[in-house]
Coordinates of C-alpha atoms and ligand atoms in Angstrom, one line a residue:
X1 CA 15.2 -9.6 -9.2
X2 CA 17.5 -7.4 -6.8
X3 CA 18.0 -7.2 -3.7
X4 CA 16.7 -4.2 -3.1
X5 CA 13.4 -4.7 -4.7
X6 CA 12.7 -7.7 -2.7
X7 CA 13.2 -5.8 0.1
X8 CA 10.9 -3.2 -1.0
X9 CA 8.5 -5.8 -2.4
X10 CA 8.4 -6.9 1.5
X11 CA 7.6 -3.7 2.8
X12 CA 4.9 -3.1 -0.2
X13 CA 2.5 -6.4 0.3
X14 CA 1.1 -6.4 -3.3
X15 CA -0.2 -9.4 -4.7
X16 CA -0.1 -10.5 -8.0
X17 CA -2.8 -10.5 -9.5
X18 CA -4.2 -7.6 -7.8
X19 CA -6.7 -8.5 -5.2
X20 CA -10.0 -7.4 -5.1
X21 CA -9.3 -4.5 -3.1
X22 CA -6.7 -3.2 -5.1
X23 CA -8.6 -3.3 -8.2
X24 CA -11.6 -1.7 -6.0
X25 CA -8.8 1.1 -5.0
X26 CA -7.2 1.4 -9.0
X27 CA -11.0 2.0 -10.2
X28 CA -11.8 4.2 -7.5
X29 CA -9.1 6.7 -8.3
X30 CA -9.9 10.4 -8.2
X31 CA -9.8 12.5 -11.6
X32 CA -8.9 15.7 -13.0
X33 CA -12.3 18.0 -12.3
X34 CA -12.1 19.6 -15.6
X35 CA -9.6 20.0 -18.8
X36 CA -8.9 23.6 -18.0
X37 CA -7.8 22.5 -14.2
X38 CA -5.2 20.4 -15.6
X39 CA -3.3 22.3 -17.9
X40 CA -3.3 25.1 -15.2
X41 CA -2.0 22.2 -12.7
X42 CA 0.4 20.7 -14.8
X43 CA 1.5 24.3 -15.8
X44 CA 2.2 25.7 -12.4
X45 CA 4.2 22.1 -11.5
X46 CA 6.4 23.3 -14.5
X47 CA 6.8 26.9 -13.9
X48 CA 8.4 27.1 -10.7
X49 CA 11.8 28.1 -9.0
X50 CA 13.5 27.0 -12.1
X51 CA 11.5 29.2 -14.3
X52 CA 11.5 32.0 -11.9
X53 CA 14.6 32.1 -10.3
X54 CA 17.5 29.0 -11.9
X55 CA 16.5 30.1 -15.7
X56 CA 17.3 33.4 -15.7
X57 CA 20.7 33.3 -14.0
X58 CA 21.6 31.0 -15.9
X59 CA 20.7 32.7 -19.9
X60 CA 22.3 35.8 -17.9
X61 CA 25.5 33.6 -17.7
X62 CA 25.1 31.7 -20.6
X63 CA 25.2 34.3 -23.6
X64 CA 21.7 35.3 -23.0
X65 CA 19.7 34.2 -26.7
X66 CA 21.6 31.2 -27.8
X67 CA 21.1 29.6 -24.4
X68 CA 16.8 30.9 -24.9
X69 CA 17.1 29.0 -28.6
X70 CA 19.0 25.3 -27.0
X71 CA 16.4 25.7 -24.4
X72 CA 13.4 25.9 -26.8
X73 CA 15.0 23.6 -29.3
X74 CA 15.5 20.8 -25.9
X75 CA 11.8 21.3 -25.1
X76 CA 11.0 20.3 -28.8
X77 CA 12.9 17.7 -29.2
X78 CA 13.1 16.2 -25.6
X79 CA 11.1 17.7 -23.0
X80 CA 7.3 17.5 -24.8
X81 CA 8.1 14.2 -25.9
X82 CA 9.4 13.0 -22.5
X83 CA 6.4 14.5 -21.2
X84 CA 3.9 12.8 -23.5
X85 CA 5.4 9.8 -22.5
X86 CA 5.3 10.2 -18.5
X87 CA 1.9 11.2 -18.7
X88 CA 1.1 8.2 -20.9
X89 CA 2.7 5.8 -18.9
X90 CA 0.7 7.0 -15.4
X91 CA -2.7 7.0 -17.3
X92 CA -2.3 3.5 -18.4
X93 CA -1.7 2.3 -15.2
X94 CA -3.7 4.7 -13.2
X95 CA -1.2 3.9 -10.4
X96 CA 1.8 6.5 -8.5
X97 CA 5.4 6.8 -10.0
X98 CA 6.0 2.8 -8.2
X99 CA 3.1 1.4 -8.9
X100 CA 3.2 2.3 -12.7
X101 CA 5.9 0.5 -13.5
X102 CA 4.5 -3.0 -11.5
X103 CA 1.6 -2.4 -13.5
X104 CA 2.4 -1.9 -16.7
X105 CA 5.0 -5.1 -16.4
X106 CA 2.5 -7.0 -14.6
X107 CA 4.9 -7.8 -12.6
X108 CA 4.2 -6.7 -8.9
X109 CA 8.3 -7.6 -8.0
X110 CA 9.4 -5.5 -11.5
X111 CA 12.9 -4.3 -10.8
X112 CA 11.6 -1.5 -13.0
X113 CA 9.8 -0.6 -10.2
X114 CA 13.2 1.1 -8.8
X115 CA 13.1 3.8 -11.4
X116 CA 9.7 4.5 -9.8
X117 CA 11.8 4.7 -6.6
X118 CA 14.7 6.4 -7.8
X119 CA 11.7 9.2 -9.0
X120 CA 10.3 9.5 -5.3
X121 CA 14.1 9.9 -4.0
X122 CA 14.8 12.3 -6.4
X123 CA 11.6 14.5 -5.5
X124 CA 12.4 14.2 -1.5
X125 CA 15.7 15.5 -2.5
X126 CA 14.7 18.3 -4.6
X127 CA 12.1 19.2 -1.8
X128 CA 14.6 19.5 0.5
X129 CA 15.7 22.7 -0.9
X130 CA 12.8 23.8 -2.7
X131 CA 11.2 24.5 0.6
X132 CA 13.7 26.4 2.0
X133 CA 14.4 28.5 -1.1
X134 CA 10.4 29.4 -1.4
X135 CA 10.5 30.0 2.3
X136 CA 12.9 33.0 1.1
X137 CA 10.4 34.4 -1.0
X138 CA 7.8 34.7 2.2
X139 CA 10.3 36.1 3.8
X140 CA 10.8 38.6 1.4
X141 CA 7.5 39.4 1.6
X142 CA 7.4 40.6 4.8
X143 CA 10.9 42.5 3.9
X144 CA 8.7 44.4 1.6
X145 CA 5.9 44.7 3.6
X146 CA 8.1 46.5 6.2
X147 CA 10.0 48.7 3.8
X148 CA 13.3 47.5 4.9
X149 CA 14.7 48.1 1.3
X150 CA 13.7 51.7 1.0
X151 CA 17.0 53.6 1.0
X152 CA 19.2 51.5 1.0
X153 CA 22.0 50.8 -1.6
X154 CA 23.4 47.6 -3.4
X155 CA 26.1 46.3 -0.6
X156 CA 23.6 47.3 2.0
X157 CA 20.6 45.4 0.3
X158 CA 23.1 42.1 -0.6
X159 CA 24.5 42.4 3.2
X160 CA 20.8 41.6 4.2
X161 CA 20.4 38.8 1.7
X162 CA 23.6 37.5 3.4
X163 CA 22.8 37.8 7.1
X164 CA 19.4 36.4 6.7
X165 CA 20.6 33.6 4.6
X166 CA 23.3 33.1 7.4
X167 CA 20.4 33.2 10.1
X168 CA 19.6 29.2 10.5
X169 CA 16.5 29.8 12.9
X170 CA 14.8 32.4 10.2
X171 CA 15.3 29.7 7.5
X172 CA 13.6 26.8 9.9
X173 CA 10.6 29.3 10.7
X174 CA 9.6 30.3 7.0
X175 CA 10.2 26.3 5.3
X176 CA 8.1 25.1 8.3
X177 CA 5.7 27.8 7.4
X178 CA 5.9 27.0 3.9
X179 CA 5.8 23.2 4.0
X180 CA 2.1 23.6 6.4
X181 CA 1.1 25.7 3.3
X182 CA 1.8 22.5 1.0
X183 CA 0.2 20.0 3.5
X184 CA -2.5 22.1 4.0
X185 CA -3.3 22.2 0.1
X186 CA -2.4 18.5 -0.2
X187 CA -4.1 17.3 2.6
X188 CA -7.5 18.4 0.9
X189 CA -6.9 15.8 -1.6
X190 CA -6.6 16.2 -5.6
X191 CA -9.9 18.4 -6.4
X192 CA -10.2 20.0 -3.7
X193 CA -7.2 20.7 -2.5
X194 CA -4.4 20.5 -5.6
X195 CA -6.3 21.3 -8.4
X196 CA -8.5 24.4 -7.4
X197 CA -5.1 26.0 -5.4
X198 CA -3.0 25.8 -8.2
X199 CA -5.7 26.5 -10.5
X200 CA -6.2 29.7 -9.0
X201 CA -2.4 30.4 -8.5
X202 CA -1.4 29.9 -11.5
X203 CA -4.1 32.2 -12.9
X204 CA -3.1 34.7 -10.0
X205 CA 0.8 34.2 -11.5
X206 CA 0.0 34.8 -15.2
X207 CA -1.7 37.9 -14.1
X208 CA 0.9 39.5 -11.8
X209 CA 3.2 38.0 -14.7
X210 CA 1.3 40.1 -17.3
X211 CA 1.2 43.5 -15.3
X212 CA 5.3 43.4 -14.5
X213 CA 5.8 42.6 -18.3
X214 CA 3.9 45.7 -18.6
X215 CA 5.9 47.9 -16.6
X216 CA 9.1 46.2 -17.6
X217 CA 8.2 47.4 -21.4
X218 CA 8.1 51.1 -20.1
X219 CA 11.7 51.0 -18.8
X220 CA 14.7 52.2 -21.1
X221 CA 16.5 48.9 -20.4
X222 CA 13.6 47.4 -22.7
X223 CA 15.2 47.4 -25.9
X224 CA 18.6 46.5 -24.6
X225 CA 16.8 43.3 -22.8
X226 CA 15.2 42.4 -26.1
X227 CA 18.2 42.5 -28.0
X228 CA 20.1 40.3 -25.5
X229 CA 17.1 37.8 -25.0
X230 CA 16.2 37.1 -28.1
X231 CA 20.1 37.9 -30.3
X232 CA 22.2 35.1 -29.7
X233 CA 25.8 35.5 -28.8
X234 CA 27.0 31.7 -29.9
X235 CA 30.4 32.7 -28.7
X236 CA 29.2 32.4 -25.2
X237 CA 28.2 29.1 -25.7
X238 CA 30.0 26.1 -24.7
X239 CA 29.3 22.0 -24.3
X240 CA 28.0 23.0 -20.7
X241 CA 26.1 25.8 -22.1
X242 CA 24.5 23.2 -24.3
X243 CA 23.7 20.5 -21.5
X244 CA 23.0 23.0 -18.8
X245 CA 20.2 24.2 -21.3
X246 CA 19.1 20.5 -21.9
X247 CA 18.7 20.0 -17.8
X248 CA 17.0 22.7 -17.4
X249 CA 14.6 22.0 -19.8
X250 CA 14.3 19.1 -17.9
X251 CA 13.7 20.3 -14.9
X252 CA 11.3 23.2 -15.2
X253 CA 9.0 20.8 -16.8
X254 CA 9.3 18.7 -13.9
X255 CA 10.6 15.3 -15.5
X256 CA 11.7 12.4 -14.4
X257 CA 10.5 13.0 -10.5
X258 CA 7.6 11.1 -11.1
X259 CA 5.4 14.3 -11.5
X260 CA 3.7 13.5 -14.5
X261 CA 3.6 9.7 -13.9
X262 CA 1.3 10.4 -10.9
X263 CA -0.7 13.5 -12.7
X264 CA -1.0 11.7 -15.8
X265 CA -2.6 8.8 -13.3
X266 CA -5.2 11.0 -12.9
X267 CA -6.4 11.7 -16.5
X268 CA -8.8 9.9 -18.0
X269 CA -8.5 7.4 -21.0
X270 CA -10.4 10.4 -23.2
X271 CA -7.9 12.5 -22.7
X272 CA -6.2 14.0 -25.0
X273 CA -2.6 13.5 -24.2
X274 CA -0.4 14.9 -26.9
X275 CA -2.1 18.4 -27.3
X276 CA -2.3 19.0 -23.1
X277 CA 1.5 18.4 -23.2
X278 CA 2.2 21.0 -26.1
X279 CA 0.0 23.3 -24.0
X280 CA 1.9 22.8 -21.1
X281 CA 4.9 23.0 -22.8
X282 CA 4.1 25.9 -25.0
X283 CA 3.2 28.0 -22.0
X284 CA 6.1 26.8 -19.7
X285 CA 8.4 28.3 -22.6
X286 CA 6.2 31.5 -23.2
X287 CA 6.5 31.9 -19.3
X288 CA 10.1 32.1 -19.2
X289 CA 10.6 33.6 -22.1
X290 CA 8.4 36.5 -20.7
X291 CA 10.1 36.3 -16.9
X292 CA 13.3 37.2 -18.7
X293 CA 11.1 40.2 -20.1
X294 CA 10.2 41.3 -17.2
X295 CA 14.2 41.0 -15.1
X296 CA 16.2 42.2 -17.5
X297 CA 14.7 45.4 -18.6
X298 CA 15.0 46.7 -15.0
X299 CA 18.8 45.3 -14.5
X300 CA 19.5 46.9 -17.7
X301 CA 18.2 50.1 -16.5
X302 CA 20.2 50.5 -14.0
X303 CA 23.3 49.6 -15.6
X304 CA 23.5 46.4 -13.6
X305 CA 25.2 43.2 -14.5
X306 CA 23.2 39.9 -15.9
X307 CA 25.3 37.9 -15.2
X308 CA 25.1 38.0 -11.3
X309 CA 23.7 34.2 -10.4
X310 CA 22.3 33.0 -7.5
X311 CA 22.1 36.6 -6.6
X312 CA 19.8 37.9 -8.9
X313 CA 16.9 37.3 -7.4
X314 CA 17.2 38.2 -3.7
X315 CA 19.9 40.7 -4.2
X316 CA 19.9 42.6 -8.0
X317 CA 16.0 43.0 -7.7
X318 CA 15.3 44.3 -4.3
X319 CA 17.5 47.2 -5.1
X320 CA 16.3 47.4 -8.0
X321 CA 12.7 47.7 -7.0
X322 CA 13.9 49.7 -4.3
X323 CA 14.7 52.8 -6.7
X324 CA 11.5 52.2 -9.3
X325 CA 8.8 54.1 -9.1
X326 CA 5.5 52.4 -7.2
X327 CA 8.5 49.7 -5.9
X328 CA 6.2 48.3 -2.4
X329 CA 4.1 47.2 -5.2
X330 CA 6.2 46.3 -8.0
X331 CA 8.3 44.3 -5.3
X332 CA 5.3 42.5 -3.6
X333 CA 4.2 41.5 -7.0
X334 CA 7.3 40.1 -8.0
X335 CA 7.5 38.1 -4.5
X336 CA 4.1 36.7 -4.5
X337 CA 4.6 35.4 -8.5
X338 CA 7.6 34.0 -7.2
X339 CA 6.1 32.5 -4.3
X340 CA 2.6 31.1 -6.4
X341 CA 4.5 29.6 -8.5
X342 CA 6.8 27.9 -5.9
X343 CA 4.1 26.3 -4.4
X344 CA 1.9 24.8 -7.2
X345 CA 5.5 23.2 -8.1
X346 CA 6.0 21.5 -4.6
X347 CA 2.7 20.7 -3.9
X348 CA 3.2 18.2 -7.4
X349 CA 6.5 17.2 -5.7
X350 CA 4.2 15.9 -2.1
X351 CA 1.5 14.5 -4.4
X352 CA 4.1 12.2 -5.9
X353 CA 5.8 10.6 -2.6
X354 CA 2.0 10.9 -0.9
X355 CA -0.3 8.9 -4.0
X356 CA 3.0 6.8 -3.6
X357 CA 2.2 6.0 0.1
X358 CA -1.4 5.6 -0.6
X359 CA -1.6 3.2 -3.3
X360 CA 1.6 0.6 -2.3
X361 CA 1.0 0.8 1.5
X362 CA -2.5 1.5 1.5
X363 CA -2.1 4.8 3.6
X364 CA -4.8 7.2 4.2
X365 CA -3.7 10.1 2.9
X366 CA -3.3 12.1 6.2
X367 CA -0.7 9.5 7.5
X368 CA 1.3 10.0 4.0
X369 CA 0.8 13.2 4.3
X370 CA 2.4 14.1 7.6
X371 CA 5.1 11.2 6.5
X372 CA 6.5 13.3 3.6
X373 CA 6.0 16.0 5.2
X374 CA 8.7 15.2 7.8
X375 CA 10.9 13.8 5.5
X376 CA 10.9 16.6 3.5
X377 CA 11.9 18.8 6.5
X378 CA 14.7 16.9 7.2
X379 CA 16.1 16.8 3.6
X380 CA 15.7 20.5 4.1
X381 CA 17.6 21.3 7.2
X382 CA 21.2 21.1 6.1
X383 CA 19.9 23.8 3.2
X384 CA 18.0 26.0 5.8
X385 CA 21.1 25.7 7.9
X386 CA 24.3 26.0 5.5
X387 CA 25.5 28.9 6.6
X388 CA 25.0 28.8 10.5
X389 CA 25.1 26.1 12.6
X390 CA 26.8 22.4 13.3
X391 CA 28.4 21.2 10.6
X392 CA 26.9 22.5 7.3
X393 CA 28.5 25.8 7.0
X394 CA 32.0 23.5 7.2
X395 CA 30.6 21.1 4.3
X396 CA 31.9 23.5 1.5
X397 CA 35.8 23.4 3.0
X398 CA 35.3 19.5 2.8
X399 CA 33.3 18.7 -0.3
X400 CA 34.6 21.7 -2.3
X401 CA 30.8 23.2 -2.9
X402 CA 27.7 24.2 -0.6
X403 CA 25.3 21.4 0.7
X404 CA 22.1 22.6 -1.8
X405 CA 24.3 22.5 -4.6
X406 CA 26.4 19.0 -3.7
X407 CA 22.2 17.8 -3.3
X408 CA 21.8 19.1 -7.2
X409 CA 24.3 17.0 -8.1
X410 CA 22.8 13.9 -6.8
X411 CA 19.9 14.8 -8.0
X412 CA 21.0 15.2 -11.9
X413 CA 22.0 12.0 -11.5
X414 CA 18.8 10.5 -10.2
X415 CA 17.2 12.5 -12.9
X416 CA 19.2 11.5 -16.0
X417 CA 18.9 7.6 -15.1
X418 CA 15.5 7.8 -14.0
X419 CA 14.7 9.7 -17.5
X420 CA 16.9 7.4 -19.7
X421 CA 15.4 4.1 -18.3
X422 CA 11.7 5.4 -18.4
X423 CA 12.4 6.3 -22.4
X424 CA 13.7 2.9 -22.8
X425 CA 10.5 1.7 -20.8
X426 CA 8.7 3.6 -23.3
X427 CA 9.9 3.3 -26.5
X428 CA 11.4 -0.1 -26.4
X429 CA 10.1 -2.7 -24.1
X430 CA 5.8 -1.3 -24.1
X431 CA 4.2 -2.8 -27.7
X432 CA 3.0 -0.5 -30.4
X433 CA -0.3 -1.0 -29.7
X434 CA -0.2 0.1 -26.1
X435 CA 2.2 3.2 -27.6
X436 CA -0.8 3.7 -29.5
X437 CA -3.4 4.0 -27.3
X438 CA -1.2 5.7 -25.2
X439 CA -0.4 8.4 -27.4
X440 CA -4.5 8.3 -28.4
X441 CA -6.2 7.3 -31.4
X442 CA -8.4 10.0 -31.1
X443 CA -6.0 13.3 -30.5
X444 CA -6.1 16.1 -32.2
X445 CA -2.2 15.8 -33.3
X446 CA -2.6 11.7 -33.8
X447 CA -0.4 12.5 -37.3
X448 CA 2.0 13.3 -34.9
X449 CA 3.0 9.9 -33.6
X450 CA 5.5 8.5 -35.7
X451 CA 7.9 11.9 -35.3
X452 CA 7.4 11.3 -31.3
X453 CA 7.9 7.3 -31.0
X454 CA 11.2 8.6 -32.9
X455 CA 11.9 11.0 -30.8
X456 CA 10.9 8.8 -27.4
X457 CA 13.1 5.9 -29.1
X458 CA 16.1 7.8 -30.2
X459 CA 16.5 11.6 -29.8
X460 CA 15.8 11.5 -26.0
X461 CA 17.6 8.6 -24.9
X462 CA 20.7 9.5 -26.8
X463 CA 20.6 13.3 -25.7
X464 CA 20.6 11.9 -22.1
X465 CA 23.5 9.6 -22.8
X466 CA 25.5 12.0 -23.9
X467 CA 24.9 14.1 -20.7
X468 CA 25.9 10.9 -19.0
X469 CA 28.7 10.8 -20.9
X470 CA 29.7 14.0 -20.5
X471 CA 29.2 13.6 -16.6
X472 CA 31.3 10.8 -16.4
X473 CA 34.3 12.6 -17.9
X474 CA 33.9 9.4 -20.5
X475 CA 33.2 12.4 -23.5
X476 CA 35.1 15.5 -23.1
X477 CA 33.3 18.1 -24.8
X478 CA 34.7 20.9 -24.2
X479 CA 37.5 19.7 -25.6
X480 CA 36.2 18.0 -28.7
X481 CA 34.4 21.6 -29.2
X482 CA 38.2 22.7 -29.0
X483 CA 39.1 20.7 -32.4
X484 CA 36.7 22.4 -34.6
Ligands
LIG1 N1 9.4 22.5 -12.6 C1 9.7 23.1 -11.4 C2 10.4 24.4 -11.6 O1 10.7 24.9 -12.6 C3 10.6 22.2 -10.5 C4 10.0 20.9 -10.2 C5 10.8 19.9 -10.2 C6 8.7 20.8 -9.8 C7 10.4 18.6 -9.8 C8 8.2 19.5 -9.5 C9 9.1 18.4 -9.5 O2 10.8 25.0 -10.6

């Protein structure tokens, strides 16, 4: 046993066995109201600012439909697995992202149980950011409210992006603003409060989501986006093409933060775990498959280049919007997609850290709540701040890259170890009965299990070892790619 988990072991109190109370508090847990709540729960954790905003930048700079085809093949073969298996593994124990892996080791002092940790750090972190970068979207909202965009042309409309995102104290007012929306939702509890918000928001998404499709199809830029969506150019395509893909695929269905651990906690033993998670993951891919629908057709339309990045969002599309016909509305849609699916993602990221809180330290869930919340503010600040005040704006002339991204690349790490050790967890130290049950006896795609305990055994841990590889400099593939 480490260090480190003695020290958190300390802080924790468990006993082992499990005292009367904490079995009283395992059995008492709350569950999903209905079937239909969690898919639309679990969905709106995946679709978020990577779906929205990450995904398509990066197909724009990645050769548009081979990078749509790695990313469907990597939620195939590694995401819906990898999902299955978080979801089994928080069911079983009915505990948070820690407590699962005490549990299902029986071992209250598991050094396992850092991978639980690693999985809270690794949703702080991401929160950090995520906060800030949603708190863009309200603030685009009242941008578009106010008309500001009306008239104006492309350097005029990106000089905005660039003075707000320069203004520190207009990035503290709308994450604050954002992060009381979270606790507010989270604060309610898991029924009341997570499921029937991001029940209704994601409903409220696929609906604005539908509409803009709608309108995107009437633009001339249609067929052009069709054609480079769905053609692929394997030219463009590179070994970072390739793992970019696979980490995204990662990401926007919110693996390996403990997300699904701590929702799949919540499920009960009847549910069916295999055919939620091809649900989930089925409608995650249809979702950005039809977000790039709806982008591209009106870049394309005006000429405009895919390929811009981080830009695309909060500079291509406001101008964009600004010279379509019906654009207050078009624009407000767009925003408010962006910013219901932003939130039913982070409120998934505070229910991890806060059933975390709750179950090890026996928290209410008011204190836990107001705890993450102001950690996650302060993970944020040096992101709301980057381009104004103390030191952040000098970070990138010292570390060679911005504060959010230099975050990123801590948390890929996080992400890749805490994924590879929970598929090891998985598929090599749990028995094959508790795989078994796990997987359910009774779902509707039980013929299924021996393809995933191959996949959760080999496919997954090896494509993650290869990124690790790959990260480490230990694999060059860009220049193995260069032999053939
Ligand atoms: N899946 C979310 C997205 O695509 C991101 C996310 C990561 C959500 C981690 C929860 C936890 O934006």
């Amino acid at each position: 046993m480490t260090i480190a988990s003695n020290a958190l072991r300390w802080r924790v109190g468990h006993s082992f066995p499990p005292t009367n109370l904490e079995k009283v508090m395992t059995e008492k847990r709350e569950h999903w109201g209905s079937r239909l709540g969690f898919i639309l729960t679990a969905a709106g954790s995946a679709i978020g600012l990577g779906t929205m905003w990450k995904l398509p930048y990066v197909v724009g700079q990645n050769g548009g439909g081979a990078f749509v085809l790695l990313f469907l093949l990597f939620n195939l073969v590694v995401g819906i697995p990898y999902f299955i298996a978080e979801l089994m593994l928080g069911r079983h124990a009915q505990r948070g992202a820690v407590g699962t892996f005490y549990k299902m080791t029986g071992d209250e002092d598991s050094s396992w149980g850092l991978i639980g940790w690693l999985s809270v750090c690794a949703s702080f972190l991401v929160m950090g950011w995520y906060c800030v970068v949603a708190g863009w979207g309200l603030n685009y909202v009242l941008m578009t409210l106010t008309e500001v965009f009306q008239g104006k042309n492309a350097e005029q409309i990106g000089t905005m992006f660039q003075t707000f995102r320069d203004s520190g104290d207009l990035n503290l007012l709308w994450q604050v603003v954002f992060i009381a929306i979270n606790a507010t939702i989270v604060l309610k509890g898991l029924s009341d409060g997570i499921e029937k918000w991001s029940k209704l928001m994601t409903s409220g998404l696929f609906a604005a989501l539908i509409c803009l499709v709608c309108y995107s199809m009437t633009l001339s830029g249609f067929e052009q986006a069709v054609e480079y969506i769905l053609y692929p150019d394997w030219s463009a395509v590179t070994s970072n093409t390739v793992l970019e893909a696979l980490g995204l695929a990662l990401f926007t269905l919110s693996l390996g933060y403990g997300v699904m651990v701590t929702y799949g906690s919540y499920m009960k033993p009847e549910d069916d775990i295999p055919q939620t998670s091809m649900i989930v993951g089925g409608a995650n891919f249809i979702v950005s498959l039809m977000i790039a629908l709806m982008i591209f057709p009106m870049v394309f339309t005006f000429g405009l280049e895919p390929t811009s990045g981080e830009g695309l969002i909060f500079q291509t599309l406001p101008y964009v919007f600004s010279m379509l016909p019906g654009s207050t509305i078009l624009s407000l849609l767009f925003f408010l997609l962006l910013i219901f699916a932003a939130i039913t993602s982070s409120v998934s990221m505070f229910e991890v850290t806060v059933a975390n809180f709750t179950d090890l330290y026996k928290w209410d869930r008011r204190k836990a709540v107001w705890v993450t919340c102001a950690i996650g503010f302060a993970i944020g600040l040096p992101t709301a701040f980057q381009g104004s005040s103390w030191f952040f704006p000098s970070w990138e002339g010292v570390f060679g890259m911005q504060f959010m991204p230099t975050t990123d690349v801590l948390i890929n790490w996080l992400l890749v170890i805490v994924a590879f050790s929970t598929c090891v967890f998985v598929g090599w130290r749990l028995d094959e009965k508790q795989l078994k049950t796990g997987f359910g006896t009774k779902s509707a795609l039980v013929g299924l299990y021996p393809v995933w305990r191959f996949l959760v055994r080999w496919a997954v841990p090896i494509c993650i070892c290869v990124i690790i590889l790959n990260k480490t400099g230990i694999l060059d593939f860009e220049r193995i790619s260069r032999w053939f």
